[in-house]
Amino acid sequence: YDQAININPNFYEVYQRRGSLFISTDLSDNVKGLGNLYKALSLSSIEDRPGLLRNIGGTLNSLGFFDLARQYFKEAYDSDGNRSAYLWRQVTVEFNLQNHEEALQLVREAFQLDTMRLINLHFFIYTQPMHIEEAYKTAMKVIKRSENTGVPY
């Protein structure tokens, strides 16, 4: 990555990939990772901003900066209007805050908008004892859809 930056220091994808590498691997240097993602954001085009904003928000969410993560998710939504992506990201914040009922409501709303977007997280929410029947029904729908489409669940 350093060589690529020396050749073209304005290529945002290099910073994005290096940031992701620091965050998601054994290097686990979130400060360096976020620094690279912020640099990528400063160099990115308007089309690429929402994805970068979601990546930064996701990292902040995993580090416990929930309000800041929400701000980045909202900015991404304001940029591209992708309500489904916005709701799914909000689900992760609510789940991390252990607001399971709120997360479940968001899962239901998001699933209505985009049934192909499915994350395993909602099964954890559904498995709260009061939602076990709903979890079973949803799992069966996902399995059936997977069998019909060939898309793994």
Short mmCIF file of N, CA and C in Angstrom, two decimals:
data_model
loop_
_atom_site.label_atom_id
_atom_site.label_comp_id
_atom_site.label_asym_id
_atom_site.label_seq_id
_atom_site.Cartn_x
_atom_site.Cartn_y
_atom_site.Cartn_z
N TYR A 1 0.82 -1.20 0.00
CA TYR A 1 0.00 0.00 0.00
C TYR A 1 0.86 1.25 0.00
N ASP A 2 1.95 1.20 0.72
CA ASP A 2 2.83 2.36 0.76
C ASP A 2 3.36 2.71 -0.63
N GLN A 3 3.72 1.69 -1.41
CA GLN A 3 4.20 1.95 -2.77
C GLN A 3 3.11 2.60 -3.62
N ALA A 4 1.90 2.10 -3.50
CA ALA A 4 0.79 2.66 -4.27
C ALA A 4 0.54 4.12 -3.87
N ILE A 5 0.65 4.40 -2.59
CA ILE A 5 0.47 5.78 -2.12
C ILE A 5 1.59 6.67 -2.63
N ASN A 6 2.82 6.14 -2.68
CA ASN A 6 3.94 6.92 -3.22
C ASN A 6 3.72 7.25 -4.70
N ILE A 7 3.13 6.31 -5.43
CA ILE A 7 2.87 6.53 -6.85
C ILE A 7 1.71 7.51 -7.04
N ASN A 8 0.63 7.29 -6.28
CA ASN A 8 -0.55 8.16 -6.41
C ASN A 8 -1.16 8.39 -5.02
N PRO A 9 -0.75 9.44 -4.35
CA PRO A 9 -1.24 9.70 -2.99
C PRO A 9 -2.69 10.16 -2.92
N ASN A 10 -3.34 10.32 -4.07
CA ASN A 10 -4.73 10.77 -4.09
C ASN A 10 -5.71 9.67 -4.47
N PHE A 11 -5.26 8.43 -4.47
CA PHE A 11 -6.12 7.30 -4.84
C PHE A 11 -6.80 6.77 -3.58
N TYR A 12 -8.07 7.10 -3.43
CA TYR A 12 -8.76 6.82 -2.17
C TYR A 12 -8.83 5.34 -1.85
N GLU A 13 -8.93 4.48 -2.87
CA GLU A 13 -9.11 3.05 -2.61
C GLU A 13 -7.94 2.44 -1.86
N VAL A 14 -6.75 2.96 -2.08
CA VAL A 14 -5.58 2.44 -1.36
C VAL A 14 -5.76 2.67 0.13
N TYR A 15 -6.19 3.87 0.49
CA TYR A 15 -6.41 4.18 1.91
C TYR A 15 -7.57 3.35 2.47
N GLN A 16 -8.60 3.17 1.66
CA GLN A 16 -9.74 2.37 2.12
C GLN A 16 -9.31 0.94 2.41
N ARG A 17 -8.57 0.36 1.49
CA ARG A 17 -8.15 -1.04 1.68
C ARG A 17 -7.15 -1.18 2.82
N ARG A 18 -6.24 -0.23 2.91
CA ARG A 18 -5.28 -0.29 4.02
C ARG A 18 -5.99 -0.10 5.35
N GLY A 19 -6.97 0.80 5.39
CA GLY A 19 -7.75 0.99 6.62
C GLY A 19 -8.49 -0.27 7.01
N SER A 20 -9.11 -0.92 6.03
CA SER A 20 -9.83 -2.17 6.30
C SER A 20 -8.88 -3.26 6.77
N LEU A 21 -7.69 -3.28 6.20
CA LEU A 21 -6.69 -4.26 6.61
C LEU A 21 -6.31 -4.08 8.08
N PHE A 22 -6.07 -2.84 8.47
CA PHE A 22 -5.72 -2.58 9.88
C PHE A 22 -6.85 -2.96 10.82
N ILE A 23 -8.08 -2.75 10.40
CA ILE A 23 -9.23 -2.97 11.29
C ILE A 23 -9.61 -4.44 11.37
N SER A 24 -9.57 -5.13 10.24
CA SER A 24 -10.19 -6.46 10.20
C SER A 24 -9.21 -7.62 10.26
N THR A 25 -7.96 -7.37 10.51
CA THR A 25 -7.00 -8.48 10.55
C THR A 25 -6.31 -8.52 11.92
N ASP A 26 -5.36 -9.40 12.02
CA ASP A 26 -4.62 -9.53 13.27
C ASP A 26 -3.81 -8.27 13.59
N LEU A 27 -3.64 -7.39 12.60
CA LEU A 27 -2.95 -6.13 12.89
C LEU A 27 -3.74 -5.33 13.92
N SER A 28 -5.05 -5.38 13.79
CA SER A 28 -5.99 -4.79 14.75
C SER A 28 -5.53 -3.46 15.32
N ASP A 29 -5.26 -2.54 14.44
CA ASP A 29 -4.91 -1.19 14.86
C ASP A 29 -6.02 -0.27 14.38
N ASN A 30 -7.02 -0.10 15.23
CA ASN A 30 -8.20 0.66 14.84
C ASN A 30 -7.90 2.13 14.61
N VAL A 31 -6.94 2.67 15.31
CA VAL A 31 -6.59 4.07 15.12
C VAL A 31 -6.02 4.28 13.72
N LYS A 32 -5.06 3.44 13.33
CA LYS A 32 -4.50 3.53 11.98
C LYS A 32 -5.56 3.22 10.93
N GLY A 33 -6.38 2.24 11.23
CA GLY A 33 -7.44 1.87 10.29
C GLY A 33 -8.41 3.01 10.06
N LEU A 34 -8.89 3.61 11.13
CA LEU A 34 -9.81 4.74 10.99
C LEU A 34 -9.13 5.92 10.32
N GLY A 35 -7.88 6.17 10.64
CA GLY A 35 -7.14 7.25 10.00
C GLY A 35 -7.10 7.08 8.49
N ASN A 36 -6.88 5.85 8.05
CA ASN A 36 -6.87 5.58 6.61
C ASN A 36 -8.26 5.71 6.01
N LEU A 37 -9.28 5.26 6.72
CA LEU A 37 -10.65 5.40 6.20
C LEU A 37 -11.05 6.87 6.10
N TYR A 38 -10.66 7.66 7.09
CA TYR A 38 -10.95 9.10 7.02
C TYR A 38 -10.23 9.74 5.84
N LYS A 39 -8.98 9.33 5.60
CA LYS A 39 -8.23 9.86 4.46
C LYS A 39 -8.93 9.45 3.15
N ALA A 40 -9.36 8.21 3.08
CA ALA A 40 -10.09 7.74 1.89
C ALA A 40 -11.36 8.57 1.69
N LEU A 41 -12.05 8.84 2.76
CA LEU A 41 -13.28 9.63 2.68
C LEU A 41 -12.99 11.02 2.13
N SER A 42 -11.89 11.62 2.55
CA SER A 42 -11.55 12.97 2.10
C SER A 42 -11.19 13.00 0.61
N LEU A 43 -10.78 11.86 0.05
CA LEU A 43 -10.38 11.79 -1.35
C LEU A 43 -11.45 11.19 -2.26
N SER A 44 -12.49 10.64 -1.68
CA SER A 44 -13.46 9.87 -2.46
C SER A 44 -14.41 10.75 -3.26
N SER A 45 -14.99 10.13 -4.27
CA SER A 45 -16.02 10.80 -5.07
C SER A 45 -17.35 10.69 -4.33
N ILE A 46 -18.30 11.45 -4.77
CA ILE A 46 -19.61 11.45 -4.11
C ILE A 46 -20.28 10.08 -4.19
N GLU A 47 -20.00 9.33 -5.25
CA GLU A 47 -20.59 8.00 -5.40
C GLU A 47 -20.04 7.00 -4.39
N ASP A 48 -18.80 7.20 -4.00
CA ASP A 48 -18.15 6.26 -3.09
C ASP A 48 -18.32 6.62 -1.62
N ARG A 49 -18.76 7.83 -1.35
CA ARG A 49 -18.88 8.30 0.04
C ARG A 49 -19.80 7.44 0.91
N PRO A 50 -21.00 7.07 0.44
CA PRO A 50 -21.89 6.33 1.34
C PRO A 50 -21.28 5.03 1.87
N GLY A 51 -20.60 4.29 1.00
CA GLY A 51 -19.98 3.05 1.45
C GLY A 51 -18.88 3.29 2.47
N LEU A 52 -18.09 4.31 2.23
CA LEU A 52 -17.03 4.66 3.18
C LEU A 52 -17.63 5.12 4.51
N LEU A 53 -18.67 5.92 4.44
CA LEU A 53 -19.34 6.37 5.67
C LEU A 53 -19.87 5.19 6.47
N ARG A 54 -20.43 4.21 5.77
CA ARG A 54 -20.93 3.01 6.46
C ARG A 54 -19.78 2.21 7.06
N ASN A 55 -18.66 2.11 6.35
CA ASN A 55 -17.49 1.40 6.89
C ASN A 55 -16.97 2.07 8.16
N ILE A 56 -16.87 3.39 8.11
CA ILE A 56 -16.41 4.13 9.29
C ILE A 56 -17.41 3.96 10.42
N GLY A 57 -18.69 4.10 10.11
CA GLY A 57 -19.72 3.92 11.13
C GLY A 57 -19.69 2.53 11.74
N GLY A 58 -19.49 1.52 10.90
CA GLY A 58 -19.41 0.15 11.40
C GLY A 58 -18.25 -0.06 12.34
N THR A 59 -17.12 0.54 12.01
CA THR A 59 -15.95 0.43 12.87
C THR A 59 -16.21 1.14 14.20
N LEU A 60 -16.76 2.34 14.12
CA LEU A 60 -17.06 3.07 15.36
C LEU A 60 -18.07 2.32 16.21
N ASN A 61 -19.05 1.71 15.57
CA ASN A 61 -20.05 0.92 16.28
C ASN A 61 -19.39 -0.25 17.01
N SER A 62 -18.49 -0.94 16.32
CA SER A 62 -17.83 -2.10 16.95
C SER A 62 -16.91 -1.68 18.10
N LEU A 63 -16.47 -0.42 18.08
CA LEU A 63 -15.62 0.09 19.16
C LEU A 63 -16.41 0.71 20.30
N GLY A 64 -17.72 0.76 20.14
CA GLY A 64 -18.58 1.28 21.22
C GLY A 64 -18.94 2.75 21.09
N PHE A 65 -18.60 3.38 19.99
CA PHE A 65 -18.97 4.78 19.76
C PHE A 65 -20.29 4.82 19.00
N PHE A 66 -21.37 4.47 19.70
CA PHE A 66 -22.65 4.24 19.06
C PHE A 66 -23.28 5.50 18.48
N ASP A 67 -23.24 6.60 19.21
CA ASP A 67 -23.82 7.83 18.70
C ASP A 67 -23.08 8.33 17.48
N LEU A 68 -21.78 8.24 17.50
CA LEU A 68 -20.98 8.66 16.36
C LEU A 68 -21.25 7.74 15.16
N ALA A 69 -21.35 6.45 15.42
CA ALA A 69 -21.67 5.50 14.35
C ALA A 69 -23.01 5.86 13.72
N ARG A 70 -24.00 6.16 14.54
CA ARG A 70 -25.32 6.56 14.01
C ARG A 70 -25.20 7.77 13.10
N GLN A 71 -24.36 8.72 13.47
CA GLN A 71 -24.18 9.92 12.64
C GLN A 71 -23.62 9.56 11.26
N TYR A 72 -22.66 8.66 11.23
CA TYR A 72 -22.09 8.25 9.95
C TYR A 72 -23.10 7.47 9.11
N PHE A 73 -23.87 6.60 9.76
CA PHE A 73 -24.91 5.85 9.04
C PHE A 73 -25.96 6.80 8.47
N LYS A 74 -26.32 7.82 9.25
CA LYS A 74 -27.31 8.81 8.79
C LYS A 74 -26.76 9.61 7.63
N GLU A 75 -25.50 10.00 7.70
CA GLU A 75 -24.89 10.75 6.60
C GLU A 75 -24.85 9.90 5.32
N ALA A 76 -24.57 8.61 5.46
CA ALA A 76 -24.59 7.72 4.29
C ALA A 76 -25.99 7.66 3.71
N TYR A 77 -26.99 7.53 4.58
CA TYR A 77 -28.39 7.49 4.12
C TYR A 77 -28.77 8.80 3.43
N ASP A 78 -28.37 9.91 4.00
CA ASP A 78 -28.65 11.21 3.39
C ASP A 78 -27.98 11.33 2.02
N SER A 79 -26.84 10.67 1.85
CA SER A 79 -26.11 10.74 0.58
C SER A 79 -26.73 9.90 -0.51
N ASP A 80 -27.18 8.69 -0.16
CA ASP A 80 -27.67 7.81 -1.23
C ASP A 80 -29.13 7.36 -1.08
N GLY A 81 -29.75 7.67 0.04
CA GLY A 81 -31.16 7.33 0.23
C GLY A 81 -31.43 5.84 0.37
N ASN A 82 -30.42 5.05 0.63
CA ASN A 82 -30.59 3.60 0.76
C ASN A 82 -31.12 3.28 2.16
N ARG A 83 -32.44 3.27 2.27
CA ARG A 83 -33.09 3.05 3.56
C ARG A 83 -32.82 1.66 4.12
N SER A 84 -32.79 0.68 3.26
CA SER A 84 -32.53 -0.68 3.70
C SER A 84 -31.17 -0.78 4.38
N ALA A 85 -30.14 -0.26 3.72
CA ALA A 85 -28.78 -0.30 4.30
C ALA A 85 -28.74 0.48 5.61
N TYR A 86 -29.45 1.60 5.63
CA TYR A 86 -29.49 2.42 6.84
C TYR A 86 -30.13 1.64 8.00
N LEU A 87 -31.25 1.01 7.73
CA LEU A 87 -31.93 0.26 8.79
C LEU A 87 -31.09 -0.90 9.30
N TRP A 88 -30.46 -1.63 8.38
CA TRP A 88 -29.64 -2.76 8.81
C TRP A 88 -28.48 -2.30 9.69
N ARG A 89 -27.90 -1.16 9.36
CA ARG A 89 -26.82 -0.63 10.20
C ARG A 89 -27.35 -0.20 11.57
N GLN A 90 -28.54 0.37 11.58
CA GLN A 90 -29.15 0.76 12.86
C GLN A 90 -29.44 -0.46 13.72
N VAL A 91 -29.79 -1.57 13.07
CA VAL A 91 -30.01 -2.82 13.80
C VAL A 91 -28.76 -3.18 14.60
N THR A 92 -27.60 -3.08 13.97
CA THR A 92 -26.37 -3.47 14.66
C THR A 92 -26.09 -2.57 15.86
N VAL A 93 -26.41 -1.28 15.73
CA VAL A 93 -26.21 -0.36 16.87
C VAL A 93 -27.13 -0.76 18.01
N GLU A 94 -28.41 -0.95 17.70
CA GLU A 94 -29.37 -1.30 18.75
C GLU A 94 -29.02 -2.64 19.39
N PHE A 95 -28.57 -3.58 18.58
CA PHE A 95 -28.18 -4.88 19.13
C PHE A 95 -26.99 -4.72 20.08
N ASN A 96 -26.00 -3.94 19.66
CA ASN A 96 -24.83 -3.72 20.52
C ASN A 96 -25.19 -3.01 21.81
N LEU A 97 -26.22 -2.17 21.76
CA LEU A 97 -26.69 -1.50 22.97
C LEU A 97 -27.63 -2.38 23.79
N GLN A 98 -27.86 -3.58 23.31
CA GLN A 98 -28.76 -4.56 23.92
C GLN A 98 -30.21 -4.08 23.95
N ASN A 99 -30.56 -3.25 22.99
CA ASN A 99 -31.95 -2.83 22.80
C ASN A 99 -32.59 -3.81 21.82
N HIS A 100 -32.82 -5.04 22.27
CA HIS A 100 -33.24 -6.11 21.38
C HIS A 100 -34.61 -5.87 20.77
N GLU A 101 -35.53 -5.31 21.51
CA GLU A 101 -36.86 -5.05 20.95
C GLU A 101 -36.80 -4.01 19.85
N GLU A 102 -36.03 -2.96 20.06
CA GLU A 102 -35.85 -1.93 19.03
C GLU A 102 -35.15 -2.53 17.81
N ALA A 103 -34.14 -3.34 18.05
CA ALA A 103 -33.43 -3.99 16.94
C ALA A 103 -34.38 -4.88 16.16
N LEU A 104 -35.23 -5.60 16.85
CA LEU A 104 -36.18 -6.48 16.19
C LEU A 104 -37.16 -5.69 15.33
N GLN A 105 -37.63 -4.57 15.82
CA GLN A 105 -38.53 -3.72 15.03
C GLN A 105 -37.83 -3.24 13.77
N LEU A 106 -36.58 -2.83 13.91
CA LEU A 106 -35.82 -2.38 12.74
C LEU A 106 -35.58 -3.52 11.75
N VAL A 107 -35.32 -4.72 12.26
CA VAL A 107 -35.14 -5.89 11.39
C VAL A 107 -36.41 -6.12 10.58
N ARG A 108 -37.54 -6.07 11.24
CA ARG A 108 -38.81 -6.30 10.54
C ARG A 108 -39.02 -5.25 9.44
N GLU A 109 -38.76 -4.00 9.76
CA GLU A 109 -38.93 -2.93 8.78
C GLU A 109 -37.95 -3.10 7.61
N ALA A 110 -36.70 -3.38 7.93
CA ALA A 110 -35.69 -3.55 6.88
C ALA A 110 -35.99 -4.76 6.01
N PHE A 111 -36.45 -5.83 6.62
CA PHE A 111 -36.74 -7.05 5.88
C PHE A 111 -37.89 -6.83 4.90
N GLN A 112 -38.82 -5.94 5.25
CA GLN A 112 -39.92 -5.60 4.34
C GLN A 112 -39.40 -4.86 3.11
N LEU A 113 -38.37 -4.06 3.29
CA LEU A 113 -37.81 -3.30 2.17
C LEU A 113 -36.93 -4.16 1.27
N ASP A 114 -36.23 -5.11 1.86
CA ASP A 114 -35.25 -5.87 1.10
C ASP A 114 -35.09 -7.26 1.70
N THR A 115 -35.83 -8.21 1.15
CA THR A 115 -35.79 -9.57 1.71
C THR A 115 -34.52 -10.32 1.31
N MET A 116 -33.78 -9.80 0.35
CA MET A 116 -32.55 -10.47 -0.05
C MET A 116 -31.38 -10.09 0.87
N ARG A 117 -31.52 -9.00 1.57
CA ARG A 117 -30.47 -8.58 2.50
C ARG A 117 -30.78 -9.26 3.83
N LEU A 118 -29.93 -10.14 4.19
CA LEU A 118 -30.19 -10.88 5.41
C LEU A 118 -28.89 -11.05 6.16
N ILE A 119 -28.90 -10.65 7.39
CA ILE A 119 -27.72 -10.85 8.22
C ILE A 119 -28.10 -11.78 9.36
N ASN A 120 -27.17 -12.54 9.81
CA ASN A 120 -27.43 -13.51 10.88
C ASN A 120 -27.82 -12.86 12.18
N LEU A 121 -27.54 -11.59 12.32
CA LEU A 121 -27.82 -10.89 13.55
C LEU A 121 -29.28 -11.01 13.98
N HIS A 122 -30.19 -10.94 13.01
CA HIS A 122 -31.59 -10.96 13.42
C HIS A 122 -31.99 -12.29 14.04
N PHE A 123 -31.28 -13.37 13.73
CA PHE A 123 -31.59 -14.63 14.39
C PHE A 123 -31.26 -14.56 15.88
N PHE A 124 -30.20 -13.82 16.22
CA PHE A 124 -29.87 -13.65 17.63
C PHE A 124 -30.97 -12.86 18.34
N ILE A 125 -31.47 -11.86 17.64
CA ILE A 125 -32.53 -11.05 18.24
C ILE A 125 -33.79 -11.89 18.40
N TYR A 126 -34.12 -12.64 17.34
CA TYR A 126 -35.33 -13.45 17.39
C TYR A 126 -35.26 -14.54 18.45
N THR A 127 -34.07 -14.96 18.82
CA THR A 127 -33.98 -16.07 19.74
C THR A 127 -34.18 -15.66 21.19
N GLN A 128 -34.51 -14.41 21.41
CA GLN A 128 -34.98 -14.06 22.75
C GLN A 128 -36.19 -14.96 23.00
N PRO A 129 -36.38 -15.51 24.17
CA PRO A 129 -37.42 -16.52 24.40
C PRO A 129 -38.80 -16.16 23.86
N MET A 130 -39.18 -14.89 23.93
CA MET A 130 -40.52 -14.52 23.49
C MET A 130 -40.67 -14.51 21.97
N HIS A 131 -39.58 -14.68 21.21
CA HIS A 131 -39.65 -14.60 19.75
C HIS A 131 -39.22 -15.89 19.08
N ILE A 132 -39.17 -16.99 19.79
CA ILE A 132 -38.62 -18.22 19.25
C ILE A 132 -39.45 -18.74 18.07
N GLU A 133 -40.77 -18.60 18.12
CA GLU A 133 -41.61 -19.05 17.01
C GLU A 133 -41.35 -18.20 15.76
N GLU A 134 -41.22 -16.91 15.94
CA GLU A 134 -40.93 -16.02 14.82
C GLU A 134 -39.55 -16.34 14.24
N ALA A 135 -38.61 -16.70 15.09
CA ALA A 135 -37.27 -17.05 14.62
C ALA A 135 -37.34 -18.29 13.73
N TYR A 136 -38.10 -19.27 14.16
CA TYR A 136 -38.25 -20.51 13.38
C TYR A 136 -38.87 -20.22 12.02
N LYS A 137 -39.96 -19.45 12.01
CA LYS A 137 -40.64 -19.14 10.75
C LYS A 137 -39.72 -18.37 9.80
N THR A 138 -38.99 -17.43 10.33
CA THR A 138 -38.08 -16.65 9.50
C THR A 138 -36.96 -17.53 8.96
N ALA A 139 -36.41 -18.38 9.78
CA ALA A 139 -35.34 -19.27 9.34
C ALA A 139 -35.84 -20.19 8.23
N MET A 140 -37.06 -20.68 8.35
CA MET A 140 -37.63 -21.55 7.32
C MET A 140 -37.81 -20.79 6.00
N LYS A 141 -38.24 -19.54 6.07
CA LYS A 141 -38.39 -18.72 4.86
C LYS A 141 -37.03 -18.52 4.18
N VAL A 142 -36.03 -18.25 4.98
CA VAL A 142 -34.70 -18.01 4.43
C VAL A 142 -34.16 -19.27 3.77
N ILE A 143 -34.34 -20.40 4.42
CA ILE A 143 -33.87 -21.67 3.86
C ILE A 143 -34.59 -21.98 2.56
N LYS A 144 -35.90 -21.77 2.55
CA LYS A 144 -36.68 -22.03 1.33
C LYS A 144 -36.23 -21.10 0.20
N ARG A 145 -36.04 -19.82 0.51
CA ARG A 145 -35.59 -18.87 -0.50
C ARG A 145 -34.22 -19.28 -1.03
N SER A 146 -33.37 -19.72 -0.14
CA SER A 146 -32.04 -20.16 -0.54
C SER A 146 -32.11 -21.36 -1.47
N GLU A 147 -32.98 -22.29 -1.15
CA GLU A 147 -33.13 -23.47 -2.00
C GLU A 147 -33.67 -23.09 -3.37
N ASN A 148 -34.61 -22.14 -3.42
CA ASN A 148 -35.23 -21.73 -4.68
C ASN A 148 -34.32 -20.88 -5.55
N THR A 149 -33.47 -20.08 -4.92
CA THR A 149 -32.63 -19.15 -5.68
C THR A 149 -31.20 -19.62 -5.84
N GLY A 150 -30.76 -20.52 -4.99
CA GLY A 150 -29.38 -20.96 -5.00
C GLY A 150 -28.45 -19.99 -4.28
N VAL A 151 -29.04 -18.94 -3.71
CA VAL A 151 -28.24 -17.96 -2.95
C VAL A 151 -28.08 -18.49 -1.54
N PRO A 152 -26.85 -18.69 -1.08
CA PRO A 152 -26.67 -19.22 0.28
C PRO A 152 -27.20 -18.27 1.34
N TYR A 153 -27.66 -18.83 2.43
CA TYR A 153 -28.18 -18.00 3.51
C TYR A 153 -27.16 -17.81 4.50
#
